[in-house]
């Protein structure tokens, strides 16, 4: 039976013409740069400034941010499309996860009008990049134990603490720091979020050496009585976790989109190779030992993508708690699928899978990031066990 056009338009599994056009536009844009551009930037110590700037001018970076402040007025569904298609071209821009998704959403949801006017237009067009600082050396996955502290000094704040594995600080104008106020240093986390300029006195960033071929670097931060004006505080100084959910759900959605895109990139490389590589007059892709793992990868990546789209839809509808479960599940599923696909892609190409020419070997480590960051697979399983299954907490 042929579906009516109205039925198709109402079908949540069929992207609207506007979303389909966005996907096609981003894919065409990313293809102009491609994996070789990304690898050259990493090898030469350059940033992907040209690509980032053009993406901003085209409206891709701020597609999720409010129109009245220069954004596209869409949502996380659309920003996940941008992330997925850029990653699928071999040019994953990590700061898309951080600047418009985490920081942009938090400021748009909880910032004052003045903060929105100051920061969102630049975040939307890419002329301002903002990093996000939550992880600490002694807290790790347990964010409730963060010790970075903000104390009042008259009308100003003094911020002291350390952060680790903070992405892209060297290309950011500011970092959105998760801290505690001095009178909330014990007990459950009540996050206080501060916009800290990277050139503020007392702020120091040290790059962490990583075995990754990536233009975007990781940093350790030292904050020694960094003096901030009163309006550096975003939202309440005694906030509930809702302010973090406004940023962490998008973080997981975007991490899933990145992994889905990386998986698609590796899968496409492998499929092209095994269709062309012929041994004993037969393309090696005809053999089930080659075909089945790649087909499994296709199944897994499509299932992860559906969960990612569910999470984005719920988030865009304003259901932060409802989005939390699918956002975490999508991140888990996409990471597992991506790691497996990259491994199978490299293996199916034999020695060529490890050559510089084919460009898959660096993805063995890049794909692994999807399992580790921004939250480990084990912590996601803990979340699902406790919140979805009602099992007792194990830690």
Short mmCIF file of C-alpha atoms in Angstrom, two decimals, residues 143-307:
data_model
loop_
_atom_site.label_atom_id
_atom_site.label_comp_id
_atom_site.label_asym_id
_atom_site.label_seq_id
_atom_site.Cartn_x
_atom_site.Cartn_y
_atom_site.Cartn_z
CA UNK A 143 31.22 14.72 39.31
CA UNK A 144 29.61 14.98 42.73
CA UNK A 145 33.13 15.13 44.20
CA UNK A 146 34.40 18.13 42.27
CA UNK A 147 36.33 20.54 44.47
CA UNK A 148 36.76 23.61 42.26
CA UNK A 149 35.36 26.33 44.52
CA UNK A 150 33.92 29.78 43.97
CA UNK A 151 33.89 32.22 46.87
CA UNK A 152 32.49 35.70 47.01
CA UNK A 153 34.73 38.73 47.35
CA UNK A 154 32.43 41.70 47.50
CA UNK A 155 30.46 41.78 44.25
CA UNK A 156 32.99 39.51 42.55
CA UNK A 157 33.91 35.82 42.59
CA UNK A 158 37.25 34.10 43.19
CA UNK A 159 37.55 30.72 41.51
CA UNK A 160 40.13 28.11 42.59
CA UNK A 161 40.64 24.53 41.44
CA UNK A 162 41.91 22.16 38.77
CA UNK A 163 40.37 20.56 35.71
CA UNK A 164 41.69 17.86 33.40
CA UNK A 165 40.97 16.58 29.88
CA UNK A 166 39.38 19.84 28.80
CA UNK A 167 39.08 20.03 25.02
CA UNK A 168 40.09 22.90 22.78
CA UNK A 169 41.18 25.45 25.37
CA UNK A 170 43.82 26.80 22.99
CA UNK A 171 41.14 27.77 20.48
CA UNK A 172 38.61 29.07 23.00
CA UNK A 173 37.94 32.60 24.19
CA UNK A 174 36.42 31.29 27.42
CA UNK A 175 35.71 28.12 29.40
CA UNK A 176 32.39 27.33 31.08
CA UNK A 177 33.63 25.99 34.42
CA UNK A 178 31.58 23.76 36.71
CA UNK A 179 32.33 24.66 40.33
CA UNK A 180 30.82 24.66 43.81
CA UNK A 181 30.16 27.71 45.91
CA UNK A 182 32.13 27.86 49.15
CA UNK A 183 29.10 27.02 51.31
CA UNK A 184 28.18 24.03 49.09
CA UNK A 185 31.50 22.17 49.20
CA UNK A 186 29.99 19.13 50.88
CA UNK A 187 26.91 17.07 50.14
CA UNK A 188 25.24 16.60 46.80
CA UNK A 189 26.54 18.55 43.85
CA UNK A 190 24.85 21.91 43.37
CA UNK A 191 26.73 23.16 40.35
CA UNK A 192 27.66 26.77 39.94
CA UNK A 193 28.59 27.55 36.33
CA UNK A 194 31.02 30.35 35.52
CA UNK A 195 32.21 31.78 32.20
CA UNK A 196 35.97 32.18 32.61
CA UNK A 197 37.95 34.05 29.90
CA UNK A 198 41.08 32.13 28.94
CA UNK A 199 43.19 35.27 29.35
CA UNK A 200 42.03 35.91 32.93
CA UNK A 201 44.84 36.38 35.49
CA UNK A 202 45.32 33.21 37.53
CA UNK A 203 44.05 30.97 34.71
CA UNK A 204 46.64 28.56 33.32
CA UNK A 205 46.24 25.80 30.71
CA UNK A 206 48.79 23.05 30.07
CA UNK A 207 48.45 20.75 27.06
CA UNK A 208 48.27 16.99 27.74
CA UNK A 209 50.28 14.86 25.31
CA UNK A 210 47.89 12.41 23.64
CA UNK A 211 48.58 9.60 21.16
CA UNK A 212 45.84 10.87 18.87
CA UNK A 213 45.98 12.31 15.37
CA UNK A 214 43.62 15.17 16.08
CA UNK A 215 43.93 18.95 15.58
CA UNK A 216 41.89 19.56 18.75
CA UNK A 217 43.96 19.13 21.89
CA UNK A 218 43.35 18.24 25.54
CA UNK A 219 44.36 20.43 28.48
CA UNK A 220 44.78 20.52 32.22
CA UNK A 221 43.58 23.74 33.84
CA UNK A 222 44.84 25.48 36.96
CA UNK A 223 42.66 28.19 38.47
CA UNK A 224 44.37 30.18 41.22
CA UNK A 225 41.98 32.77 42.68
CA UNK A 226 40.73 33.74 39.23
CA UNK A 227 38.76 36.93 39.78
CA UNK A 228 35.46 37.11 37.95
CA UNK A 229 32.72 39.74 37.83
CA UNK A 230 29.28 38.95 39.25
CA UNK A 231 27.87 38.41 35.77
CA UNK A 232 30.29 35.54 35.08
CA UNK A 233 27.84 33.27 36.93
CA UNK A 234 25.37 31.53 34.60
CA UNK A 235 22.05 30.73 36.24
CA UNK A 236 21.77 30.12 39.96
CA UNK A 237 24.72 29.86 42.34
CA UNK A 238 22.83 27.11 44.16
CA UNK A 239 21.51 25.28 41.12
CA UNK A 240 19.96 21.89 40.84
CA UNK A 241 21.41 19.39 38.40
CA UNK A 242 18.90 20.61 35.80
CA UNK A 243 21.44 23.19 34.65
CA UNK A 244 23.96 20.45 33.95
CA UNK A 245 21.40 18.26 32.19
CA UNK A 246 20.84 21.18 29.80
CA UNK A 247 24.45 20.68 28.68
CA UNK A 248 25.21 17.02 29.37
CA UNK A 249 22.29 15.56 27.42
CA UNK A 250 23.37 17.49 24.29
CA UNK A 251 26.95 16.37 24.99
CA UNK A 252 25.89 12.71 24.83
CA UNK A 253 23.71 13.28 21.77
CA UNK A 254 26.61 14.93 19.96
CA UNK A 255 29.06 12.24 21.06
CA UNK A 256 26.66 9.70 19.56
CA UNK A 257 26.42 11.73 16.34
CA UNK A 258 30.22 11.87 16.11
CA UNK A 259 30.51 8.11 16.60
CA UNK A 260 27.75 7.42 14.07
CA UNK A 261 29.54 9.63 11.55
CA UNK A 262 32.94 8.00 12.19
CA UNK A 263 31.34 4.58 11.83
CA UNK A 264 29.77 5.57 8.52
CA UNK A 265 33.11 6.89 7.27
CA UNK A 266 34.98 3.68 8.10
CA UNK A 267 32.18 1.51 6.74
CA UNK A 268 32.09 3.38 3.44
CA UNK A 269 35.87 3.05 3.10
CA UNK A 270 35.73 -0.68 3.75
CA UNK A 271 32.77 -1.33 1.44
CA UNK A 272 34.46 0.48 -1.45
CA UNK A 273 37.65 -1.51 -0.86
CA UNK A 274 36.10 -4.99 -0.59
CA UNK A 275 33.95 -4.34 -3.65
CA UNK A 276 37.07 -3.49 -5.65
CA UNK A 277 39.68 -5.86 -4.18
CA UNK A 278 39.57 -9.08 -6.21
CA UNK A 279 41.21 -12.38 -5.31
CA UNK A 280 40.74 -15.51 -7.47
CA UNK A 281 38.46 -13.52 -9.77
CA UNK A 282 36.00 -12.68 -6.96
CA UNK A 283 35.63 -9.42 -5.00
CA UNK A 284 36.48 -10.24 -1.40
CA UNK A 285 33.23 -8.57 -0.33
CA UNK A 286 31.40 -11.63 -1.68
CA UNK A 287 32.79 -13.73 1.16
CA UNK A 288 30.60 -13.89 4.25
CA UNK A 289 33.60 -13.62 6.58
CA UNK A 290 34.11 -10.13 5.13
CA UNK A 291 30.50 -9.18 4.40
CA UNK A 292 28.79 -10.21 7.62
CA UNK A 293 30.82 -8.10 10.09
CA UNK A 294 30.30 -5.06 7.86
CA UNK A 295 26.58 -5.79 7.57
CA UNK A 296 26.38 -6.14 11.37
CA UNK A 297 28.07 -2.77 11.66
CA UNK A 298 25.46 -1.22 9.38
CA UNK A 299 22.67 -2.66 11.53
CA UNK A 300 24.27 -1.44 14.77
CA UNK A 301 24.99 2.07 13.53
CA UNK A 302 21.42 2.51 12.26
CA UNK A 303 19.97 1.39 15.60
CA UNK A 304 22.25 3.78 17.47
CA UNK A 305 21.20 6.60 15.16
CA UNK A 306 17.51 5.99 15.89
CA UNK A 307 18.15 6.21 19.64
#
